Amino acid sequence: MTARSLIFPLALLLSGVRCSAFHARILPAPVSPVLPSPTLKGFRAGVGRADITPPPGVGLSGSGPEGRRSVGYRLRLYARAMVLEDKSGERIGFVITDLPHMSPNLHRLVAERVLDSTGLGADRLILASTHSHSAPGHFYAERQYNQNTARLAGYEPRMVDFLVTRISAAVLQAYGSMAPARIAWDTTTIVGATRNRSFEAHCRNGADRADICRTPTVEYATTHAVDTVLIMLRVDSASADPAVQETRPIGALSVFAVHGTVNPTTNTLLDADVHGIVERRLEQYIESLWPAPPSSSRPRAVHLFANGAMGDASPTWDSTSRCPLAAPRRVDSLPIPRGPRGTWDFVDPAPRVAEACLGQADRDLERVGSQISQRAIELFKRLGNSLKDTATIRRAFRTVWLPGLSGLCSRPVIGAGAAAGAEDEPTRVRGWRWLFWPLLPLGVEEGGSAIQVREGVCQSPKRELLDPLQSRFVVGEHGFPETAQMSVVRIGSLVIATAPAEPTTVVGARWRREIEAGARMAGWTPKAIGIISHANGFLQYVATAEEYALQNYEGGSDLYGPGTARVLGEQMRDLARSIPPLGGGASPIAQVAPITAYPGAPRDILPIPSLPPAGARAAIQRVDCGNGVVTVHWIDAAPDVWDISRGLRISFEGSDASGRPVASQSDDDASVEVRLDGGPTHGMQKWTARWRKAAAVVAGTVTLLRGLGLPGDGQTKPFACK
């Protein structure tokens, strides 16, 4: 009997007991106040940014049972905010976070916290995630997401408070920096950075499929069967004096469809993935245009890089960056030849294998990130020639109750195909079968046995995972999301719509057509439409009815049946139709209905705060240098004292053989990794930081800056590379 015929405890994938308490919490429903009289101040804008990197030890969410527990960080995670206001006082706030998903509890709690100061209620605040699979979970309003989006399961209320506090700070910073501004928007295309990972399903979409479905070159076809359009809104701060035409760029909002999965599932570092590269590269370019260094800690440039219709769009990483999955092997408990056999467990690939995979992923991250960044910078430059301050803002928002809505199924169900994982990122349970009935498949595959046609059943042809146990005993009531928060925003002739889900490429195209149809009914025509996914909530994937019929990973993950894409598209059309034409009235009244969260039982996951022992002192122990890598080892306080999200921690300065400075990096760069390396030792922890890509460096210094006020802060240690 093969290992694949063993029954895997799939209940862990959908854990939660029906008889357990739901820990229900009614979320606030903050509505923006009635708009004041026209301000006559012209167009205004402000930007803000806050670090949301949690300490090591949290689960990396987005990869289910393949997601690891974090041991450190690389590209820090941020919440980036932008607040826009037109001359009539119409206001909208965008926040893009380096998180795996968005949840309505974060959205509603942040809106409640900033409402009085900014006038931004849930109806005027768009809170979305980049969908990095190397970011933390434990914050969801839905019990099943807290249990199953990472290998480390659980709901952590302190994580929610941490994120709400930091995200709110970014919004307040953006609102507080509002000043006269000019904006411009346009589009560009990026081909080759992404590919369609579910090409067979895509090509079932009839007239909406890409023409290249007929091409014999699969590589060419898959890179063209995705949404290759990047939309950018550039914002410049303008002088309060209309006679002064000088502006200073302060940021941009971009939308592009790409999964945050350049890092493989073997990664153990908190990381912003490809979006972190693109965010930083444009911010660095904008800051280079300013004549002087910053006079305060306020960011001078912020790039909100939102995700688009990316349900089937993966970055073009090399297949060698994917390590073999953890394999089930019998682990001997005693080293005795004829002793008792050990138990079955999952064994990860050897460290040298994992290191090779991660090395290739690093190269892919630089390649894909650089390609998107270059196009983004080119577009940003071009937009500088068309900046205006005359755009008007209008928004429409509603909260939709999903179970039983006409066209949707009465209850959300996860399909067996979803447990198999995506075509390019399978899970360890793909293809597994029952222990006692190995000829009877579980449906844990794409298509094939995952398809179960049943007459009169709403979810057909989806085969329910663990049927009939899922809904009755595993998930129970209120395990999955039951509401969707939808919005359509018009900024001049640009439309930004939000989706609390991962729509596939064709779903995004169909939604744009619905929005355009609704706008025409209202008497106006958008010139471009961007779809921001993972916004104000998360319904998992949304596939077309044609894709759903195949029951690949995306279709199996569509919770409310084959009509989901059509029903949500109709909601977007109605929202667009409610927005008045240019020169018309104000935004329609918002529908901010109550939402109840069912996060499950709380669990301590973040470190419990404690003080280091008396007389404790941070100390750099040694610095190793070789093979283009500089590694610093030091003793420091535990992560709960070391607030990772505040201030600089490690910085490197390097020079070449002639003594000329050649590099300077901090621990917020893709080439620097910080790890919790061991301990505790006498109440302190062991840490390491690796500066990779330091090949030209022969000597330099390492500086430890933590801002803790503890002994040892600010120390510098030289190093030399032999």
XYZ file of C-alpha atoms in Angstrom:
722
model
C 0.000 0.000 0.000
C 1.497 3.331 -1.033
C 1.766 6.356 1.197
C -0.686 8.174 -1.064
C -3.391 5.664 -0.195
C -3.130 6.479 3.496
C -5.940 8.635 4.761
C -4.677 12.069 5.641
C -6.524 13.747 8.500
C -8.298 16.125 6.145
C -10.402 17.314 9.033
C -7.378 19.408 9.946
C -7.792 21.251 6.673
C -11.308 22.214 7.670
C -11.028 21.933 11.418
C -13.607 23.291 13.762
C -16.226 21.430 15.709
C -19.876 22.153 15.219
C -20.627 22.033 18.919
C -17.852 24.473 19.801
C -18.655 28.087 20.585
C -18.557 30.441 17.611
C -17.305 33.381 19.698
C -19.620 35.690 17.775
C -18.812 39.387 17.673
C -20.971 42.051 16.057
C -18.722 44.340 14.050
C -19.322 48.097 13.974
C -21.064 49.709 11.001
C -19.438 53.153 10.781
C -20.992 55.326 8.080
C -19.335 58.459 6.749
C -21.053 61.686 7.827
C -23.067 63.766 5.404
C -20.650 65.693 3.245
C -20.105 69.337 4.130
C -20.653 72.205 1.754
C -18.129 72.466 -1.092
C -14.713 73.304 0.336
C -13.600 75.276 -2.731
C -10.067 74.203 -1.802
C -9.604 72.265 -4.991
C -8.359 68.719 -5.130
C -6.430 67.506 -2.064
C -4.454 64.368 -1.242
C -2.272 62.868 1.451
C -0.291 59.654 1.917
C 0.832 57.618 4.902
C 2.624 54.403 5.775
C 2.920 52.200 8.857
C 4.998 49.105 9.550
C 2.820 46.056 10.286
C 5.581 43.429 10.613
C 4.732 41.115 13.522
C 7.388 39.296 15.559
C 8.651 35.867 14.438
C 6.589 32.858 15.399
C 3.326 33.601 13.594
C 2.007 31.360 10.838
C 2.584 32.333 7.201
C -0.885 32.406 5.714
C -2.160 31.644 2.225
C -0.664 28.214 1.559
C -2.820 26.145 3.906
C -1.002 23.120 5.346
C 2.142 24.020 3.366
C 2.526 27.413 5.046
C 5.393 27.482 7.547
C 5.796 29.199 10.898
C 7.910 32.327 10.590
C 11.385 32.501 12.120
C 12.253 36.034 11.008
C 11.650 38.618 8.305
C 13.083 40.090 5.128
C 11.060 42.745 3.275
C 9.068 44.336 6.083
C 5.296 44.431 5.818
C 3.535 47.803 5.541
C 0.115 49.380 5.376
C 0.178 52.155 2.771
C -2.615 54.716 2.730
C -3.835 57.423 0.367
C -6.701 59.835 1.020
C -8.195 61.836 -1.853
C -10.736 64.679 -1.701
C -12.275 66.716 -4.513
C -13.403 70.344 -4.314
C -16.961 69.345 -3.352
C -15.699 67.542 -0.244
C -16.196 64.027 -1.626
C -13.532 61.881 -0.021
C -12.156 58.355 -0.441
C -9.431 56.459 1.383
C -7.352 53.597 -0.042
C -5.201 51.321 2.116
C -3.120 48.486 0.659
C -1.559 46.121 3.188
C 1.188 43.517 2.779
C -1.116 40.801 4.095
C -2.261 37.504 2.560
C -5.964 38.402 2.595
C -8.329 41.043 3.900
C -11.036 40.516 6.486
C -14.186 42.531 7.246
C -13.224 42.784 10.905
C -10.031 44.707 10.042
C -11.968 46.902 7.620
C -14.794 47.727 10.021
C -12.582 48.192 13.101
C -10.179 50.519 11.265
C -13.100 52.549 9.885
C -14.561 52.866 13.362
C -11.239 54.047 14.771
C -10.560 56.738 12.114
C -14.130 57.905 11.450
C -14.239 60.881 13.840
C -10.837 62.202 12.757
C -11.128 61.691 9.002
C -14.796 61.345 8.089
C -13.965 58.019 6.434
C -16.531 55.392 7.354
C -16.683 51.844 6.021
C -18.352 53.192 2.867
C -15.436 55.488 1.993
C -12.526 53.300 3.125
C -11.119 50.620 0.822
C -8.845 48.255 2.727
C -7.133 45.590 0.608
C -4.199 43.183 0.724
C -1.406 42.422 -1.735
C -1.925 38.676 -1.152
C 1.625 37.843 -0.104
C 1.732 34.195 0.976
C 4.644 35.083 3.282
C 2.565 37.261 5.609
C 0.729 36.428 8.854
C -2.780 35.155 9.453
C -4.691 34.717 12.757
C -6.808 37.876 12.263
C -9.819 36.694 10.263
C -13.478 37.254 11.091
C -14.167 33.714 9.832
C -13.332 30.659 11.917
C -12.263 28.447 9.006
C -9.701 30.955 7.767
C -8.129 31.221 11.202
C -7.915 27.437 11.288
C -6.770 26.610 7.771
C -4.898 29.356 5.942
C -1.627 28.345 7.616
C -0.111 25.272 9.224
C -0.161 27.113 12.560
C -3.860 27.492 13.300
C -5.684 29.878 15.592
C -7.301 33.257 16.088
C -5.178 35.803 17.942
C -7.093 38.892 19.188
C -3.792 40.676 19.855
C -2.902 40.290 16.179
C -6.180 41.981 15.267
C -5.523 44.860 17.662
C -1.932 45.164 16.425
C -3.015 45.384 12.776
C -5.968 47.698 13.423
C -3.743 50.065 15.414
C -1.036 50.217 12.765
C -3.366 50.432 9.764
C -5.308 53.207 11.477
C -2.042 55.071 12.036
C -1.337 54.965 8.288
C -4.798 56.351 7.495
C -4.494 59.115 10.094
C -1.060 60.007 8.770
C -2.403 60.237 5.223
C -5.336 62.389 6.294
C -3.114 64.634 8.404
C -0.795 65.291 5.461
C -3.530 66.294 3.016
C -2.614 69.270 0.855
C -3.529 70.696 -2.561
C -2.735 68.064 -5.165
C -2.839 67.198 -8.825
C -3.436 63.741 -10.220
C -3.163 61.837 -13.492
C -3.827 58.264 -14.510
C -3.066 55.954 -17.408
C -2.282 52.342 -18.230
C 0.612 50.255 -19.494
C 1.027 46.596 -20.375
C 3.447 44.122 -18.817
C 3.903 40.819 -20.647
C 6.100 38.029 -19.333
C 5.958 38.752 -15.607
C 2.829 36.626 -15.126
C 1.281 33.500 -16.629
C -2.037 31.698 -16.434
C -1.596 28.736 -14.106
C -4.998 27.220 -14.994
C -4.769 27.420 -18.767
C -7.160 24.574 -19.585
C -9.932 26.142 -17.501
C -9.245 29.567 -19.026
C -9.621 28.188 -22.538
C -13.120 26.907 -21.747
C -14.492 30.448 -21.588
C -15.853 30.583 -25.123
C -15.621 34.027 -26.688
C -13.892 35.433 -23.603
C -10.910 33.129 -23.793
C -7.674 34.463 -25.205
C -7.111 33.911 -28.911
C -3.765 32.350 -28.083
C -5.554 29.275 -26.687
C -5.049 27.871 -30.188
C -1.316 28.536 -30.324
C 1.043 25.561 -30.134
C 3.511 27.448 -27.936
C 2.244 26.961 -24.392
C 4.728 29.360 -22.773
C 3.672 32.188 -25.081
C 0.021 31.352 -24.588
C 0.016 31.262 -20.809
C 1.819 34.603 -20.479
C -0.822 36.225 -22.703
C -3.856 34.564 -21.088
C -3.736 36.906 -18.091
C -4.606 40.530 -17.436
C -1.419 42.282 -18.554
C -2.678 45.837 -17.905
C -1.253 47.918 -15.062
C -3.365 50.934 -14.088
C -1.670 53.753 -12.191
C -3.012 56.895 -10.523
C -0.181 59.355 -9.852
C -0.525 61.980 -7.114
C 1.596 65.128 -6.787
C 1.446 67.656 -4.005
C 0.808 71.117 -5.423
C 1.355 74.609 -4.136
C -1.584 76.303 -2.400
C -0.999 79.265 -4.719
C -2.726 78.577 -8.076
C -0.173 80.787 -9.816
C 2.629 78.398 -8.801
C 2.712 75.402 -11.134
C 5.465 73.450 -9.355
C 4.445 70.091 -7.901
C 6.205 67.396 -5.916
C 5.308 63.720 -6.462
C 4.132 62.014 -3.278
C 2.826 58.666 -4.430
C 0.781 56.435 -6.649
C -1.966 53.825 -6.568
C -1.382 50.941 -8.987
C -3.455 47.871 -9.833
C -1.894 44.790 -11.438
C -2.857 41.116 -11.359
C -0.160 38.841 -9.916
C -0.141 36.280 -7.116
C 2.218 36.974 -4.220
C 3.847 33.565 -4.569
C 7.379 34.106 -5.849
C 8.506 32.839 -2.455
C 7.912 29.066 -2.278
C 6.039 27.397 0.554
C 9.351 26.326 2.110
C 10.033 29.969 2.954
C 10.039 30.700 6.689
C 10.495 34.488 6.599
C 7.850 37.189 6.813
C 8.161 38.901 3.465
C 6.186 41.233 1.176
C 7.104 39.105 -1.878
C 7.044 40.654 -5.368
C 4.701 43.458 -4.315
C 7.265 44.582 -1.755
C 9.869 44.963 -4.497
C 7.573 47.021 -6.732
C 6.336 49.168 -3.857
C 9.856 50.068 -2.777
C 11.373 50.610 -6.218
C 8.808 53.255 -7.184
C 9.004 54.872 -3.746
C 12.796 55.076 -4.066
C 12.478 56.636 -7.512
C 9.991 59.238 -6.276
C 12.179 60.098 -3.298
C 15.135 60.606 -5.651
C 13.185 63.483 -7.230
C 13.063 65.406 -3.955
C 15.967 67.843 -3.497
C 16.691 67.345 0.200
C 16.588 64.558 2.792
C 13.358 64.188 4.781
C 12.863 66.570 7.690
C 10.616 64.188 9.618
C 9.745 60.513 9.937
C 6.775 61.029 7.636
C 7.242 59.141 4.336
C 7.773 61.398 1.352
C 6.628 58.796 -1.156
C 4.119 55.961 -0.902
C 3.262 53.424 -3.599
C 0.040 51.512 -3.033
C 0.418 48.415 -5.221
C -2.983 46.710 -5.260
C -3.742 43.301 -6.718
C -6.122 42.886 -9.642
C -8.018 39.938 -11.150
C -5.284 37.471 -10.265
C -7.137 34.273 -9.377
C -5.322 32.309 -12.089
C -2.290 34.601 -12.579
C 1.006 33.391 -11.116
C 4.343 35.166 -11.392
C 6.698 33.546 -13.892
C 8.952 31.875 -11.374
C 11.248 29.048 -12.414
C 10.041 25.578 -11.502
C 13.318 24.858 -9.683
C 12.276 27.374 -7.025
C 9.617 24.910 -5.833
C 11.069 22.371 -3.394
C 9.661 18.851 -3.106
C 6.680 18.780 -0.773
C 7.015 17.380 2.715
C 6.641 13.629 2.219
C 5.104 11.092 4.609
C 7.743 8.750 6.002
C 7.912 6.418 8.933
C 10.085 8.017 11.605
C 11.793 5.506 13.897
C 11.420 6.409 17.523
C 14.407 4.295 18.690
C 17.682 3.471 16.892
C 17.193 -0.283 17.395
C 17.190 -2.535 14.290
C 14.394 -4.772 15.547
C 12.866 -2.258 17.912
C 9.368 -0.771 17.683
C 8.581 1.054 14.480
C 8.043 4.774 14.693
C 5.005 6.716 13.569
C 4.270 8.305 10.219
C 5.150 11.961 9.936
C 5.811 14.552 7.215
C 9.478 15.127 6.486
C 10.640 18.337 4.804
C 13.322 18.289 2.106
C 16.943 18.398 3.224
C 18.255 21.872 4.187
C 20.616 21.991 1.195
C 17.688 21.270 -1.136
C 15.561 23.970 0.480
C 18.469 26.432 0.252
C 18.775 25.807 -3.483
C 15.051 26.331 -4.033
C 15.032 29.545 -2.034
C 18.090 30.783 -3.934
C 16.270 30.381 -7.242
C 13.215 32.102 -5.767
C 15.428 35.063 -4.824
C 16.566 35.361 -8.423
C 12.978 35.118 -9.636
C 11.920 37.770 -7.144
C 14.529 40.177 -8.486
C 13.695 39.420 -12.125
C 9.901 39.658 -11.884
C 9.995 42.561 -9.427
C 12.426 44.514 -11.614
C 10.328 43.973 -14.747
C 7.145 45.277 -13.137
C 9.016 48.089 -11.369
C 10.627 49.324 -14.561
C 7.289 49.583 -16.348
C 5.714 51.250 -13.319
C 8.469 53.872 -13.163
C 8.172 54.552 -16.901
C 4.425 55.085 -16.552
C 4.889 57.290 -13.503
C 7.285 59.511 -15.440
C 4.868 59.807 -18.340
C 2.011 60.802 -16.059
C 3.949 63.868 -14.948
C 2.920 65.577 -18.198
C -0.840 65.372 -17.592
C -1.426 66.276 -13.933
C -4.690 68.099 -13.132
C -6.641 69.151 -10.050
C -10.137 69.100 -11.544
C -11.150 65.463 -11.030
C -14.322 64.679 -9.099
C -14.837 61.706 -6.778
C -18.003 59.655 -6.418
C -18.484 56.319 -4.688
C -21.134 53.638 -4.254
C -20.994 51.004 -1.509
C -23.171 48.196 -0.194
C -23.032 45.172 2.083
C -24.505 42.063 0.473
C -25.856 39.021 2.336
C -24.801 36.006 0.265
C -26.441 32.726 1.408
C -29.535 32.178 -0.702
C -29.157 35.371 -2.733
C -30.783 34.791 -6.109
C -28.249 32.955 -8.235
C -26.142 31.772 -5.276
C -26.270 28.587 -3.233
C -27.828 28.647 0.227
C -24.627 27.746 2.037
C -20.910 28.066 1.239
C -19.106 24.805 0.444
C -15.446 24.112 -0.274
C -14.788 21.602 -3.046
C -12.558 18.542 -2.864
C -10.431 19.976 -5.675
C -9.503 22.946 -3.493
C -7.582 20.664 -1.111
C -5.337 19.589 -4.005
C -3.885 23.075 -4.404
C -3.189 24.990 -7.600
C -1.611 23.372 -10.648
C 1.714 25.049 -9.942
C 1.480 24.815 -6.124
C -0.004 21.406 -5.200
C -0.518 20.441 -1.580
C 0.892 17.331 0.031
C -2.544 15.679 -0.023
C -3.180 15.896 -3.771
C -4.253 12.480 -5.053
C -4.699 10.894 -1.633
C -7.270 8.132 -1.117
C -9.088 6.352 1.680
C -7.110 3.953 3.850
C -9.499 1.020 3.662
C -10.887 1.785 0.218
C -7.848 2.814 -1.859
C -9.845 2.451 -5.072
C -12.304 5.047 -3.807
C -10.849 8.542 -4.405
C -11.398 11.462 -2.061
C -11.627 13.887 -4.976
C -8.436 15.604 -3.864
C -7.362 16.433 -7.381
C -8.173 18.933 -10.115
C -11.056 17.708 -12.256
C -11.501 13.942 -12.378
C -12.994 12.637 -9.143
C -13.406 16.241 -7.880
C -16.368 16.431 -10.272
C -19.643 15.022 -8.984
C -22.687 15.836 -11.108
C -25.885 15.766 -9.054
C -29.263 16.724 -10.448
C -30.900 19.615 -8.615
C -27.908 20.288 -6.316
C -26.846 23.948 -6.391
C -23.118 23.307 -5.977
C -23.020 20.629 -8.728
C -20.682 19.593 -10.310
C -18.570 20.379 -7.250
C -17.745 17.420 -5.067
C -17.902 18.569 -1.462
C -14.697 18.001 0.474
C -15.308 15.391 3.174
C -18.888 14.998 2.047
C -21.127 14.605 4.054
C -18.982 15.563 7.069
C -18.000 19.093 5.991
C -21.143 21.078 6.642
C -22.514 18.975 9.506
C -19.521 18.165 11.668
C -16.379 19.898 10.425
C -17.295 23.419 9.350
C -20.593 23.889 11.149
C -22.529 27.116 10.943
C -20.881 30.460 10.197
C -17.534 28.867 9.340
C -17.099 30.679 6.023
C -17.927 34.302 5.049
C -21.582 35.169 4.611
C -21.345 38.805 3.475
C -19.601 40.721 0.718
C -18.694 44.418 0.911
C -18.751 45.874 -2.593
C -17.772 49.315 -3.826
C -17.313 51.232 -7.064
C -15.353 54.502 -7.044
C -15.123 57.010 -9.872
C -12.161 59.412 -9.913
C -12.679 61.563 -12.973
C -13.039 59.071 -15.824
C -11.160 56.324 -13.959
C -13.182 53.665 -12.123
C -11.834 51.550 -9.281
C -14.088 48.667 -8.205
C -13.385 46.351 -5.300
C -13.877 42.612 -4.931
C -13.673 40.708 -1.627
C -12.278 37.696 -3.483
C -9.769 36.351 -6.010
C -11.453 36.646 -9.429
C -9.903 34.837 -12.362
C -8.757 36.730 -15.453
C -11.998 36.247 -17.391
C -14.156 37.032 -14.343
C -12.337 40.362 -14.084
C -12.990 41.077 -17.770
C -16.687 40.289 -17.401
C -16.986 42.455 -14.302
C -15.459 45.379 -16.166
C -18.091 44.977 -18.875
C -20.849 44.958 -16.237
C -19.472 48.130 -14.647
C -19.263 49.861 -18.018
C -22.856 48.839 -18.779
C -24.054 50.245 -15.455
C -22.193 53.495 -16.015
C -23.745 53.941 -19.461
C -27.184 53.426 -17.942
C -26.389 56.330 -15.610
C -25.228 58.547 -18.466
C -21.451 58.394 -18.186
C -18.636 56.328 -19.705
C -15.491 55.217 -17.866
C -12.250 55.312 -19.826
C -10.533 52.665 -17.691
C -11.693 50.260 -14.985
C -9.487 48.661 -12.373
C -10.570 45.770 -10.151
C -8.900 45.665 -6.729
C -9.147 42.138 -5.340
C -8.856 41.059 -1.680
C -10.682 44.237 -0.641
C -12.788 44.661 2.531
C -13.129 40.884 2.941
C -12.293 37.518 1.406
C -14.633 35.008 -0.293
C -11.818 32.874 -1.730
C -11.868 32.358 -5.495
C -14.493 33.415 -8.007
C -14.450 31.455 -11.275
C -16.639 31.661 -14.353
C -19.370 29.045 -14.738
C -17.262 27.442 -17.488
C -14.198 27.273 -15.235
C -16.328 26.060 -12.329
C -17.522 23.086 -14.402
C -13.946 21.797 -14.642
C -13.509 21.888 -10.831
C -9.878 22.846 -10.878
C -8.423 24.474 -7.779
C -10.027 27.848 -8.546
C -13.472 26.404 -9.263
C -13.312 24.105 -6.253
C -12.526 27.116 -4.059
C -15.563 29.105 -5.282
C -17.766 28.951 -2.179
C -21.214 29.912 -3.472
C -21.530 27.886 -6.646
C -21.333 28.425 -10.416
C -23.360 31.651 -10.340
C -20.993 33.620 -8.076
C -19.196 35.541 -10.825
C -22.439 36.558 -12.522
C -24.177 37.635 -9.287
C -21.228 39.721 -8.056
C -20.937 41.271 -11.518
C -24.575 42.314 -11.345
C -23.902 43.931 -7.976
C -21.052 45.936 -9.503
C -23.242 46.968 -12.429
C -25.929 48.240 -10.050
C -23.377 50.154 -8.009
C -21.962 51.818 -11.132
C -25.479 52.700 -12.270
C -26.112 54.488 -8.962
C -23.195 56.881 -9.479
C -24.298 60.160 -11.120
C -22.629 61.383 -14.322
C -19.885 63.996 -14.377
C -21.337 67.283 -13.202
C -24.203 65.443 -11.506
C -25.116 65.126 -7.846
C -23.352 63.642 -4.843
C -22.566 60.009 -4.160
C -25.510 57.711 -3.421
C -26.422 56.770 0.140
C -24.281 53.902 1.381
C -25.600 50.589 2.676
C -23.316 49.715 5.602
C -25.197 46.783 7.079
C -24.131 45.021 10.294
C -21.711 42.102 10.043
C -21.168 39.413 12.668
C -17.725 37.859 13.002
C -17.282 34.232 14.062
C -13.492 33.976 14.506
C -13.409 30.946 16.798
C -11.723 30.519 20.139
C -8.840 32.904 20.866
C -5.326 31.540 21.168
C -2.027 33.046 22.334
C 0.224 33.099 19.258
C 2.100 36.381 19.532
C 4.831 36.366 22.199
C 3.629 37.248 25.692
C 5.216 40.594 26.648
C 7.974 40.304 29.236
C 10.950 42.349 30.328
C 14.540 41.195 29.806
C 16.482 40.308 32.952
C 18.077 43.101 34.937
C 21.404 44.153 33.490
C 20.718 42.468 30.144
C 22.698 43.932 27.289
C 22.476 43.472 23.541
C 25.817 42.423 22.122
C 27.143 41.706 18.643
C 29.101 38.483 19.085
C 30.788 38.098 15.711
C 30.542 38.932 12.013
C 31.271 36.287 9.369
C 32.065 37.159 5.788
C 32.463 34.911 2.770
C 30.986 33.899 -0.591
C 29.372 37.292 -1.013
C 27.399 36.993 2.247
C 27.943 38.950 5.471
C 26.391 37.367 8.562
C 26.142 39.063 11.946
C 25.374 37.116 15.133
C 24.140 38.918 18.215
C 22.363 38.443 21.536
C 19.280 40.547 22.133
C 15.925 40.750 23.826
C 13.076 38.457 22.844
C 10.724 39.415 19.968
C 8.020 40.696 22.319
C 10.417 43.388 23.581
C 11.944 43.895 20.182
C 9.004 45.529 18.469
C 9.977 44.518 14.936
C 7.641 47.040 13.354
C 9.226 50.108 14.946
C 12.450 51.605 13.681
C 15.639 50.308 12.075
C 17.296 47.207 13.459
C 20.385 46.309 11.469
C 22.317 48.326 8.905
C 25.357 47.391 6.818
C 27.982 49.656 5.250
C 30.524 48.189 2.819
C 33.519 49.247 0.762
C 35.531 47.631 -2.021
C 39.239 46.778 -2.200
C 40.161 50.399 -2.915
C 38.240 51.664 0.090
C 35.405 53.244 -1.881
C 31.860 52.870 -0.476
C 29.975 50.441 -2.702
C 26.918 49.422 -0.726
C 24.675 50.374 2.169
C 21.713 48.266 3.193
C 19.241 48.117 6.032
C 17.082 45.261 7.227
C 14.215 46.448 4.999
C 15.820 45.280 1.777
C 15.389 42.030 -0.119
C 19.098 41.283 0.304
C 18.963 41.305 4.128
C 17.388 38.519 6.200
C 16.885 38.663 9.964
C 16.266 35.439 11.888
C 15.538 34.440 15.445
C 18.321 31.878 15.729
C 17.947 30.296 19.139
C 17.599 30.705 22.842
C 16.574 31.825 25.258
C 19.960 32.156 26.936
C 19.706 33.772 30.372
C 16.508 35.485 29.276
C 17.974 36.701 25.970
C 17.677 35.362 22.411
C 20.166 34.574 19.674
C 19.680 36.484 16.408
C 21.363 36.484 13.002
C 21.192 38.804 10.032
C 22.499 37.826 6.580
C 23.422 40.437 4.004
C 23.444 38.658 0.678
C 24.596 40.155 -2.649
C 27.649 41.717 -1.021
C 30.123 40.230 -3.516
C 32.064 43.480 -4.104
C 32.382 44.220 -0.382
C 35.726 43.466 1.262
C 35.255 45.450 4.481
C 32.582 47.367 6.320
C 30.616 47.865 9.506
C 27.436 46.518 11.051
C 25.303 48.786 13.231
C 22.656 47.579 15.667
C 19.901 50.184 16.128
C 16.787 49.093 17.977
C 15.355 52.167 19.647
C 14.643 50.214 22.843
C 16.599 52.289 25.288
C 18.368 49.128 26.494
C 22.137 48.822 26.932
C 23.883 47.868 23.731
C 21.739 49.937 21.376
C 23.657 51.769 18.660
C 26.772 49.601 18.777
C 28.872 49.221 15.630
C 31.228 46.379 14.735
C 33.674 46.306 11.800
C 34.201 43.285 9.585
C 36.609 42.210 6.855
C 36.122 39.642 4.098
C 39.062 37.408 3.313
